[in-house]
mmCIF file of C-alpha atoms and ligand atoms in Angstrom:
data_model
loop_
_atom_site.group_PDB
_atom_site.id
_atom_site.type_symbol
_atom_site.label_atom_id
_atom_site.label_comp_id
_atom_site.label_asym_id
_atom_site.label_seq_id
_atom_site.Cartn_x
_atom_site.Cartn_y
_atom_site.Cartn_z
ATOM 1 C CA UNK A 1 45.160 70.147 20.749
ATOM 2 C CA UNK A 2 41.999 68.761 19.240
ATOM 3 C CA UNK A 3 40.699 65.380 21.214
ATOM 4 C CA UNK A 4 41.076 62.153 18.532
ATOM 5 C CA UNK A 5 37.546 59.967 19.102
ATOM 6 C CA UNK A 6 38.404 57.514 16.612
ATOM 7 C CA UNK A 7 39.701 54.074 17.989
ATOM 8 C CA UNK A 8 38.479 54.684 21.786
ATOM 9 C CA UNK A 9 35.915 52.685 23.160
ATOM 10 C CA UNK A 10 32.497 53.495 24.473
ATOM 11 C CA UNK A 11 33.346 54.039 28.049
ATOM 12 C CA UNK A 12 36.101 56.743 27.195
ATOM 13 C CA UNK A 13 34.140 58.079 25.165
ATOM 14 C CA UNK A 14 31.676 57.960 28.017
ATOM 15 C CA UNK A 15 34.160 59.580 30.782
ATOM 16 C CA UNK A 16 35.869 62.153 27.725
ATOM 17 C CA UNK A 17 31.768 63.177 27.700
ATOM 18 C CA UNK A 18 31.231 63.638 31.308
ATOM 19 C CA UNK A 19 34.642 66.204 30.910
ATOM 20 C CA UNK A 20 32.789 68.133 29.049
ATOM 21 C CA UNK A 21 30.413 68.339 30.980
ATOM 22 C CA UNK A 22 27.912 66.793 29.675
ATOM 23 C CA UNK A 23 25.477 63.611 30.380
ATOM 24 C CA UNK A 24 27.689 60.197 29.708
ATOM 25 C CA UNK A 25 25.587 58.605 27.255
ATOM 26 C CA UNK A 26 26.662 61.067 24.983
ATOM 27 C CA UNK A 27 29.645 58.655 24.905
ATOM 28 C CA UNK A 28 27.867 55.663 24.374
ATOM 29 C CA UNK A 29 25.884 58.483 20.746
ATOM 30 C CA UNK A 30 29.292 59.325 19.964
ATOM 31 C CA UNK A 31 30.501 55.989 19.760
ATOM 32 C CA UNK A 32 27.491 54.274 17.429
ATOM 33 C CA UNK A 33 27.487 57.303 15.016
ATOM 34 C CA UNK A 34 31.424 56.735 14.733
ATOM 35 C CA UNK A 35 31.773 52.796 14.679
ATOM 36 C CA UNK A 36 27.644 51.966 13.732
ATOM 37 C CA UNK A 37 26.762 53.968 12.099
ATOM 38 C CA UNK A 38 30.071 54.869 9.968
ATOM 39 C CA UNK A 39 29.830 58.647 10.596
ATOM 40 C CA UNK A 40 32.810 60.711 10.355
ATOM 41 C CA UNK A 41 31.914 64.106 10.094
ATOM 42 C CA UNK A 42 31.044 65.251 13.664
ATOM 43 C CA UNK A 43 28.019 67.724 11.738
ATOM 44 C CA UNK A 44 26.582 64.564 10.552
ATOM 45 C CA UNK A 45 25.958 62.884 14.467
ATOM 46 C CA UNK A 46 22.559 63.938 14.449
ATOM 47 C CA UNK A 47 21.501 61.955 17.027
ATOM 48 C CA UNK A 48 23.266 65.068 19.277
ATOM 49 C CA UNK A 49 22.292 68.094 20.550
ATOM 50 C CA UNK A 50 23.339 70.724 17.422
ATOM 51 C CA UNK A 51 25.404 73.066 20.154
ATOM 52 C CA UNK A 52 27.370 69.665 21.178
ATOM 53 C CA UNK A 53 27.885 69.591 17.377
ATOM 54 C CA UNK A 54 29.681 72.721 17.374
ATOM 55 C CA UNK A 55 31.492 72.065 20.200
ATOM 56 C CA UNK A 56 32.742 68.573 18.938
ATOM 57 C CA UNK A 57 33.803 70.260 15.474
ATOM 58 C CA UNK A 58 36.542 72.380 17.522
ATOM 59 C CA UNK A 59 37.190 70.720 20.043
ATOM 60 C CA UNK A 60 37.907 67.178 18.448
ATOM 61 C CA UNK A 61 38.853 65.690 15.126
ATOM 62 C CA UNK A 62 38.337 61.688 13.108
ATOM 63 C CA UNK A 63 41.056 61.219 11.709
ATOM 64 C CA UNK A 64 40.587 58.414 9.407
ATOM 65 C CA UNK A 65 43.787 56.642 7.265
ATOM 66 C CA UNK A 66 44.283 59.094 4.220
ATOM 67 C CA UNK A 67 44.025 56.829 0.336
ATOM 68 C CA UNK A 68 47.089 57.606 -1.137
ATOM 69 C CA UNK A 69 46.386 55.297 -4.188
ATOM 70 C CA UNK A 70 43.268 52.136 -5.162
ATOM 71 C CA UNK A 71 44.762 49.399 -6.521
ATOM 72 C CA UNK A 72 41.392 47.405 -8.707
ATOM 73 C CA UNK A 73 42.733 44.590 -9.476
ATOM 74 C CA UNK A 74 41.478 41.851 -12.204
ATOM 75 C CA UNK A 75 39.905 40.309 -9.467
ATOM 76 C CA UNK A 76 37.519 42.390 -7.897
ATOM 77 C CA UNK A 77 39.872 43.227 -5.083
ATOM 78 C CA UNK A 78 41.348 46.684 -3.967
ATOM 79 C CA UNK A 79 43.999 47.719 -2.579
ATOM 80 C CA UNK A 80 44.283 50.188 -0.749
ATOM 81 C CA UNK A 81 47.901 52.296 0.265
ATOM 82 C CA UNK A 82 46.946 54.670 3.187
ATOM 83 C CA UNK A 83 49.256 57.544 4.757
ATOM 84 C CA UNK A 84 49.294 57.559 8.093
ATOM 85 C CA UNK A 85 50.615 60.773 10.535
ATOM 86 C CA UNK A 86 51.820 60.973 13.528
ATOM 87 C CA UNK A 87 50.903 58.594 16.018
ATOM 88 C CA UNK A 88 49.699 61.610 18.301
ATOM 89 C CA UNK A 89 48.218 64.021 15.361
ATOM 90 C CA UNK A 90 51.465 66.184 16.599
ATOM 91 C CA UNK A 91 52.425 67.401 13.151
ATOM 92 C CA UNK A 92 54.950 64.806 11.534
ATOM 93 C CA UNK A 93 58.527 65.631 12.211
ATOM 94 C CA UNK A 94 58.182 67.319 15.503
ATOM 95 C CA UNK A 95 58.471 65.092 18.853
ATOM 96 C CA UNK A 96 60.032 62.007 16.252
ATOM 97 C CA UNK A 97 56.404 62.047 15.102
ATOM 98 C CA UNK A 98 56.912 60.016 11.859
ATOM 99 C CA UNK A 99 54.412 59.932 9.122
ATOM 100 C CA UNK A 100 54.116 56.035 7.489
ATOM 101 C CA UNK A 101 52.503 53.974 4.507
ATOM 102 C CA UNK A 102 50.440 51.219 5.597
ATOM 103 C CA UNK A 103 48.400 48.681 3.421
ATOM 104 C CA UNK A 104 44.593 47.386 3.700
ATOM 105 C CA UNK A 105 43.060 45.166 1.466
ATOM 106 C CA UNK A 106 39.381 44.733 0.404
ATOM 107 C CA UNK A 107 38.376 41.130 -1.205
ATOM 108 C CA UNK A 108 35.222 40.805 -2.285
ATOM 109 C CA UNK A 109 33.244 37.048 -3.562
ATOM 110 C CA UNK A 110 29.399 36.355 -3.417
ATOM 111 C CA UNK A 111 28.221 36.550 0.595
ATOM 112 C CA UNK A 112 30.765 38.303 1.668
ATOM 113 C CA UNK A 113 34.000 40.187 1.252
ATOM 114 C CA UNK A 114 37.446 40.024 3.424
ATOM 115 C CA UNK A 115 39.481 43.245 5.270
ATOM 116 C CA UNK A 116 43.180 41.749 5.612
ATOM 117 C CA UNK A 117 44.499 45.382 8.129
ATOM 118 C CA UNK A 118 48.028 46.326 8.369
ATOM 119 C CA UNK A 119 48.973 46.617 12.534
ATOM 120 C CA UNK A 120 52.293 48.426 12.527
ATOM 121 C CA UNK A 121 53.712 49.870 9.662
ATOM 122 C CA UNK A 122 57.310 47.785 8.842
ATOM 123 C CA UNK A 123 57.634 44.729 10.687
ATOM 124 C CA UNK A 124 60.031 43.630 13.257
ATOM 125 C CA UNK A 125 60.027 40.097 12.717
ATOM 126 C CA UNK A 126 62.052 39.462 9.628
ATOM 127 C CA UNK A 127 60.384 36.873 8.223
ATOM 128 C CA UNK A 128 63.061 36.014 5.423
ATOM 129 C CA UNK A 129 60.011 35.284 2.158
ATOM 130 C CA UNK A 130 58.082 38.916 3.299
ATOM 131 C CA UNK A 131 58.709 42.223 1.936
ATOM 132 C CA UNK A 132 57.248 44.626 4.713
ATOM 133 C CA UNK A 133 60.545 43.016 6.437
ATOM 134 C CA UNK A 134 62.715 45.438 4.318
ATOM 135 C CA UNK A 135 61.056 48.253 5.997
ATOM 136 C CA UNK A 136 62.138 47.544 9.446
ATOM 137 C CA UNK A 137 59.852 48.813 11.971
ATOM 138 C CA UNK A 138 58.656 51.942 11.071
ATOM 139 C CA UNK A 139 56.144 52.751 13.859
ATOM 140 C CA UNK A 140 53.347 50.523 16.234
ATOM 141 C CA UNK A 141 49.641 51.540 14.864
ATOM 142 C CA UNK A 142 47.093 52.882 17.340
ATOM 143 C CA UNK A 143 43.579 51.588 18.147
ATOM 144 C CA UNK A 144 42.322 54.285 15.966
ATOM 145 C CA UNK A 145 44.736 53.568 13.089
ATOM 146 C CA UNK A 146 44.108 49.954 13.223
ATOM 147 C CA UNK A 147 39.961 49.827 12.967
ATOM 148 C CA UNK A 148 40.077 53.187 10.558
ATOM 149 C CA UNK A 149 41.263 50.815 7.845
ATOM 150 C CA UNK A 150 37.467 48.790 8.033
ATOM 151 C CA UNK A 151 36.144 51.805 8.312
ATOM 152 C CA UNK A 152 37.335 53.364 5.401
ATOM 153 C CA UNK A 153 37.470 49.818 2.699
ATOM 154 C CA UNK A 154 33.981 49.372 3.847
ATOM 155 C CA UNK A 155 32.803 53.311 3.593
ATOM 156 C CA UNK A 156 34.022 52.843 0.341
ATOM 157 C CA UNK A 157 32.610 50.057 -1.146
ATOM 158 C CA UNK A 158 29.302 50.618 1.029
ATOM 159 C CA UNK A 159 27.592 50.014 -2.648
ATOM 160 C CA UNK A 160 28.628 46.308 -3.305
ATOM 161 C CA UNK A 161 28.756 45.635 0.632
ATOM 162 C CA UNK A 162 27.653 41.545 1.048
ATOM 163 C CA UNK A 163 25.807 41.002 4.661
ATOM 164 C CA UNK A 164 29.272 38.975 5.694
ATOM 165 C CA UNK A 165 32.280 41.447 6.661
ATOM 166 C CA UNK A 166 34.898 39.169 7.226
ATOM 167 C CA UNK A 167 38.349 41.010 9.146
ATOM 168 C CA UNK A 168 42.307 38.490 8.485
ATOM 169 C CA UNK A 169 44.846 40.847 10.626
ATOM 170 C CA UNK A 170 47.250 40.002 8.529
ATOM 171 C CA UNK A 171 48.374 42.766 6.370
ATOM 172 C CA UNK A 172 52.094 45.070 7.758
ATOM 173 C CA UNK A 173 53.446 44.035 11.152
ATOM 174 C CA UNK A 174 52.791 41.453 13.830
ATOM 175 C CA UNK A 175 49.302 42.004 15.800
ATOM 176 C CA UNK A 176 51.294 40.750 18.966
ATOM 177 C CA UNK A 177 54.000 43.326 19.010
ATOM 178 C CA UNK A 178 50.803 46.016 19.437
ATOM 179 C CA UNK A 179 49.062 43.586 21.958
ATOM 180 C CA UNK A 180 47.555 47.279 23.309
ATOM 181 C CA UNK A 181 46.656 48.739 20.481
ATOM 182 C CA UNK A 182 45.280 45.689 18.840
ATOM 183 C CA UNK A 183 42.987 44.367 20.921
ATOM 184 C CA UNK A 184 41.530 47.965 21.687
ATOM 185 C CA UNK A 185 40.503 47.812 18.117
ATOM 186 C CA UNK A 186 39.401 44.164 17.523
ATOM 187 C CA UNK A 187 36.700 45.266 20.540
ATOM 188 C CA UNK A 188 35.573 47.907 18.547
ATOM 189 C CA UNK A 189 34.913 45.296 15.337
ATOM 190 C CA UNK A 190 33.277 42.956 17.755
ATOM 191 C CA UNK A 191 31.134 45.479 19.446
ATOM 192 C CA UNK A 192 27.720 44.302 18.935
ATOM 193 C CA UNK A 193 27.416 48.356 19.896
ATOM 194 C CA UNK A 194 30.597 48.841 17.338
ATOM 195 C CA UNK A 195 31.453 47.330 14.004
ATOM 196 C CA UNK A 196 28.746 44.183 15.741
ATOM 197 C CA UNK A 197 31.645 41.656 13.652
ATOM 198 C CA UNK A 198 31.288 37.723 14.460
ATOM 199 C CA UNK A 199 34.637 36.778 16.728
ATOM 200 C CA UNK A 200 34.845 33.204 13.811
ATOM 201 C CA UNK A 201 35.116 36.474 11.093
ATOM 202 C CA UNK A 202 38.141 38.234 12.371
ATOM 203 C CA UNK A 203 41.718 36.774 12.402
ATOM 204 C CA UNK A 204 44.445 37.445 14.452
ATOM 205 C CA UNK A 205 47.335 36.432 12.447
ATOM 206 C CA UNK A 206 50.652 35.748 14.361
ATOM 207 C CA UNK A 207 54.295 34.819 13.679
ATOM 208 C CA UNK A 208 54.366 33.194 16.618
ATOM 209 C CA UNK A 209 54.507 35.303 19.584
ATOM 210 C CA UNK A 210 54.365 32.942 22.664
ATOM 211 C CA UNK A 211 53.878 35.413 25.587
ATOM 212 C CA UNK A 212 50.845 37.081 22.903
ATOM 213 C CA UNK A 213 49.707 33.723 23.033
ATOM 214 C CA UNK A 214 49.196 33.453 26.076
ATOM 215 C CA UNK A 215 48.030 36.540 26.891
ATOM 216 C CA UNK A 216 45.239 36.187 24.219
ATOM 217 C CA UNK A 217 44.678 32.844 25.892
ATOM 218 C CA UNK A 218 42.897 35.099 28.586
ATOM 219 C CA UNK A 219 40.885 37.616 26.873
ATOM 220 C CA UNK A 220 37.116 37.722 26.639
ATOM 221 C CA UNK A 221 36.635 38.895 24.060
ATOM 222 C CA UNK A 222 39.414 37.405 21.317
ATOM 223 C CA UNK A 223 39.703 37.246 17.482
ATOM 224 C CA UNK A 224 39.787 33.678 15.922
ATOM 225 C CA UNK A 225 43.724 32.821 15.868
ATOM 226 C CA UNK A 226 46.053 31.822 13.161
ATOM 227 C CA UNK A 227 49.876 30.763 13.328
ATOM 228 C CA UNK A 228 52.006 31.474 10.387
ATOM 229 C CA UNK A 229 53.697 27.934 10.578
ATOM 230 C CA UNK A 230 55.790 28.363 7.626
ATOM 231 C CA UNK A 231 58.063 25.052 8.034
ATOM 232 C CA UNK A 232 57.745 21.437 8.986
ATOM 233 C CA UNK A 233 61.060 21.534 11.058
ATOM 234 C CA UNK A 234 62.915 23.700 13.881
ATOM 235 C CA UNK A 235 65.597 24.133 11.753
ATOM 236 C CA UNK A 236 63.652 24.931 8.476
ATOM 237 C CA UNK A 237 61.816 27.699 10.562
ATOM 238 C CA UNK A 238 64.990 29.052 11.763
ATOM 239 C CA UNK A 239 66.177 29.624 8.462
ATOM 240 C CA UNK A 240 63.165 31.342 6.964
ATOM 241 C CA UNK A 241 61.819 32.902 10.342
ATOM 242 C CA UNK A 242 64.287 33.873 12.525
ATOM 243 C CA UNK A 243 61.560 34.346 15.180
ATOM 244 C CA UNK A 244 61.385 30.774 15.952
ATOM 245 C CA UNK A 245 64.813 30.698 17.603
ATOM 246 C CA UNK A 246 63.108 33.290 20.397
ATOM 247 C CA UNK A 247 59.784 30.243 20.847
ATOM 248 C CA UNK A 248 60.828 27.698 18.925
ATOM 249 C CA UNK A 249 58.062 24.896 17.646
ATOM 250 C CA UNK A 250 58.164 22.668 20.851
ATOM 251 C CA UNK A 251 57.612 25.980 22.463
ATOM 252 C CA UNK A 252 55.046 27.481 19.708
ATOM 253 C CA UNK A 253 53.059 24.701 20.528
ATOM 254 C CA UNK A 254 52.484 23.639 23.196
ATOM 255 C CA UNK A 255 51.383 27.542 24.124
ATOM 256 C CA UNK A 256 48.851 26.245 21.163
ATOM 257 C CA UNK A 257 47.963 23.237 23.566
ATOM 258 C CA UNK A 258 47.628 24.896 25.942
ATOM 259 C CA UNK A 259 45.269 28.051 24.999
ATOM 260 C CA UNK A 260 42.057 27.524 26.033
ATOM 261 C CA UNK A 261 40.114 27.007 22.935
ATOM 262 C CA UNK A 262 36.523 27.349 23.021
ATOM 263 C CA UNK A 263 33.544 24.573 21.350
ATOM 264 C CA UNK A 264 33.899 24.817 17.377
ATOM 265 C CA UNK A 265 37.032 27.648 18.111
ATOM 266 C CA UNK A 266 40.297 25.569 15.915
ATOM 267 C CA UNK A 267 43.849 26.775 15.162
ATOM 268 C CA UNK A 268 44.293 28.416 11.244
ATOM 269 C CA UNK A 269 48.227 27.473 10.472
ATOM 270 C CA UNK A 270 49.245 29.444 7.464
ATOM 271 C CA UNK A 271 51.664 27.296 5.814
ATOM 272 C CA UNK A 272 53.709 28.918 2.193
ATOM 273 C CA UNK A 273 54.774 26.501 0.149
ATOM 274 C CA UNK A 274 58.395 27.779 -0.993
ATOM 275 C CA UNK A 275 58.743 25.102 -3.996
ATOM 276 C CA UNK A 276 62.373 22.905 -3.520
ATOM 277 C CA UNK A 277 62.124 24.734 0.240
ATOM 278 C CA UNK A 278 59.380 23.087 2.278
ATOM 279 C CA UNK A 279 57.144 21.819 0.041
ATOM 280 C CA UNK A 280 57.890 17.924 -0.012
ATOM 281 C CA UNK A 281 56.174 15.541 1.019
ATOM 282 C CA UNK A 282 58.759 14.050 3.740
ATOM 283 C CA UNK A 283 57.646 17.906 5.467
ATOM 284 C CA UNK A 284 53.829 17.356 4.920
ATOM 285 C CA UNK A 285 54.214 13.956 6.408
ATOM 286 C CA UNK A 286 56.193 16.299 9.768
ATOM 287 C CA UNK A 287 53.876 18.708 9.720
ATOM 288 C CA UNK A 288 50.678 16.306 10.170
ATOM 289 C CA UNK A 289 53.396 15.106 13.747
ATOM 290 C CA UNK A 290 53.497 18.786 14.358
ATOM 291 C CA UNK A 291 49.606 19.308 14.421
ATOM 292 C CA UNK A 292 48.806 16.198 16.313
ATOM 293 C CA UNK A 293 46.313 16.395 19.013
ATOM 294 C CA UNK A 294 45.898 20.355 18.104
ATOM 295 C CA UNK A 295 42.071 21.650 16.940
ATOM 296 C CA UNK A 296 43.191 22.172 13.309
ATOM 297 C CA UNK A 297 43.118 23.402 9.582
ATOM 298 C CA UNK A 298 46.024 24.163 7.346
ATOM 299 C CA UNK A 299 45.662 26.841 4.406
ATOM 300 C CA UNK A 300 49.200 25.815 1.774
ATOM 301 C CA UNK A 301 49.453 29.087 0.008
ATOM 302 C CA UNK A 302 51.741 29.069 -2.910
ATOM 303 C CA UNK A 303 54.598 31.021 -2.958
ATOM 304 C CA UNK A 304 53.683 33.838 -5.661
ATOM 305 C CA UNK A 305 57.395 34.495 -7.631
ATOM 306 C CA UNK A 306 58.228 38.085 -7.214
ATOM 307 C CA UNK A 307 61.238 40.203 -5.412
ATOM 308 C CA UNK A 308 63.033 37.572 -3.246
ATOM 309 C CA UNK A 309 65.193 34.370 -3.952
ATOM 310 C CA UNK A 310 61.948 31.440 -3.803
ATOM 311 C CA UNK A 311 60.768 30.262 -6.474
ATOM 312 C CA UNK A 312 56.558 28.888 -6.738
ATOM 313 C CA UNK A 313 55.857 25.659 -5.390
ATOM 314 C CA UNK A 314 55.037 22.925 -8.809
ATOM 315 C CA UNK A 315 50.704 22.091 -9.320
ATOM 316 C CA UNK A 316 51.698 18.520 -8.687
ATOM 317 C CA UNK A 317 53.781 18.814 -4.747
ATOM 318 C CA UNK A 318 50.729 21.146 -3.381
ATOM 319 C CA UNK A 319 47.967 18.542 -4.308
ATOM 320 C CA UNK A 320 50.836 15.676 -3.207
ATOM 321 C CA UNK A 321 51.175 18.198 -0.099
ATOM 322 C CA UNK A 322 47.678 18.515 0.863
ATOM 323 C CA UNK A 323 46.606 14.921 0.348
ATOM 324 C CA UNK A 324 49.330 13.711 2.649
ATOM 325 C CA UNK A 325 47.639 15.857 5.166
ATOM 326 C CA UNK A 326 43.858 15.195 4.417
ATOM 327 C CA UNK A 327 44.565 11.620 4.437
ATOM 328 C CA UNK A 328 45.783 11.600 7.970
ATOM 329 C CA UNK A 329 42.866 13.555 8.846
ATOM 330 C CA UNK A 330 44.405 16.888 9.183
ATOM 331 C CA UNK A 331 42.182 19.335 6.877
ATOM 332 C CA UNK A 332 43.853 21.349 4.447
ATOM 333 C CA UNK A 333 42.873 24.198 1.760
ATOM 334 C CA UNK A 334 44.412 25.798 -0.868
ATOM 335 C CA UNK A 335 44.585 29.280 -0.810
ATOM 336 C CA UNK A 336 45.980 31.965 -3.397
ATOM 337 C CA UNK A 337 46.993 35.247 -3.089
ATOM 338 C CA UNK A 338 44.489 37.703 -4.217
ATOM 339 C CA UNK A 339 44.823 40.958 -6.346
ATOM 340 C CA UNK A 340 48.403 39.403 -7.484
ATOM 341 C CA UNK A 341 48.769 42.327 -10.377
ATOM 342 C CA UNK A 342 47.905 44.435 -7.859
ATOM 343 C CA UNK A 343 51.812 44.127 -5.812
ATOM 344 C CA UNK A 344 50.035 41.392 -3.554
ATOM 345 C CA UNK A 345 51.803 40.422 -1.617
ATOM 346 C CA UNK A 346 51.914 42.577 2.120
ATOM 347 C CA UNK A 347 55.088 45.236 1.810
ATOM 348 C CA UNK A 348 55.450 44.923 -1.151
ATOM 349 C CA UNK A 349 53.602 49.001 -1.734
ATOM 350 C CA UNK A 350 55.278 50.525 0.884
ATOM 351 C CA UNK A 351 58.399 48.968 -0.292
ATOM 352 C CA UNK A 352 57.202 50.340 -3.718
ATOM 353 C CA UNK A 353 56.785 53.679 -2.528
ATOM 354 C CA UNK A 354 59.772 53.486 -0.315
ATOM 355 C CA UNK A 355 61.921 53.076 -3.762
ATOM 356 C CA UNK A 356 59.907 55.335 -5.735
ATOM 357 C CA UNK A 357 57.176 57.967 -6.579
ATOM 358 C CA UNK A 358 54.181 56.203 -6.878
ATOM 359 C CA UNK A 359 53.395 58.653 -9.652
ATOM 360 C CA UNK A 360 55.859 56.037 -11.864
ATOM 361 C CA UNK A 361 53.351 53.258 -11.460
ATOM 362 C CA UNK A 362 50.508 55.026 -13.146
HETATM 363 S S1 LIG B 1 54.978 38.002 7.663
HETATM 364 FE FE1 LIG B 1 54.027 39.048 9.246
HETATM 365 S S2 LIG B 1 55.341 39.206 10.749
HETATM 366 FE FE2 LIG B 1 57.082 38.003 9.346
HETATM 367 S S3 LIG B 1 57.718 40.017 8.573
HETATM 368 FE FE3 LIG B 1 56.189 40.068 7.275
HETATM 369 S S4 LIG B 1 54.408 41.927 8.488
HETATM 370 FE FE4 LIG B 1 56.416 41.225 10.005
#
């Protein structure tokens, strides 16, 4: 079975080079070709000797997520539906290996692009406003599958890349429930010799998995942290996000207070505004109280009406909510989801694909 190179760290590639009887420095050379230069064909790794390339071509492979469909939006973003095979590369169906579909979105804006990627196929967390939840957890992604989504999106859009790349781990899945693979991918993304992104430009979004937040706080190299808050009381959050019964607001926010934020680092609180559910002025006041003494900003995300039984907030309620936060000194921004014309909500494409062949969408 060929050895998968994608997702391996520089140290792992160094050990691999030694196992082939090659000098250790060949490992970092492969690492650089893969992640910094985005060479996905061993033959194109011209920093390696010809004989080694020939051997690697036989004994290794580089498996990128396969693009099943691209959905370009009117607003310039492109939504990708990827197919991934079995995690160990064994044929799908053998030893319980499952293929899956995952989603990523490339969103260009002046001076930068943001790429939203998945960390699991499906998700077990069961947030009631999320379509991915309806898929259940299909499987964890490997580090190679996580970093591969970024590499494919960058490579696909190489002609129009802006100088800055932001990554948000907000696609399918709860990143902190696939901790090791997610962090292995993040280390490659943040490594100056790898994809070379700045830590403040890579954001991991969690539904509030407290042990994962505590573990992340101990990491030397880590992304920015966003918490999917979405409610102003336990009662409300229990109803929207059952994970709140395991990690209620007091426990979650205490973990945030203990989190060793670095200078200029802050939390982002994501708050999906659901019309008539969590968007009242009283909710806004409670959010202010919850976030007192936390270095945080709040992203207010008006709900997109879709297949779920929620309605969009009115323009007035969005403005009032935001004003209350700002008046009380809580930085707040309204963020509209992009790509709404191309099934923007996370999980939407995979759900549609599960239900009917994609060709019916053409
Ligand atoms: S919002 Fe995120 S954590 Fe919640 S079910 Fe959807 S993918 Fe999972």
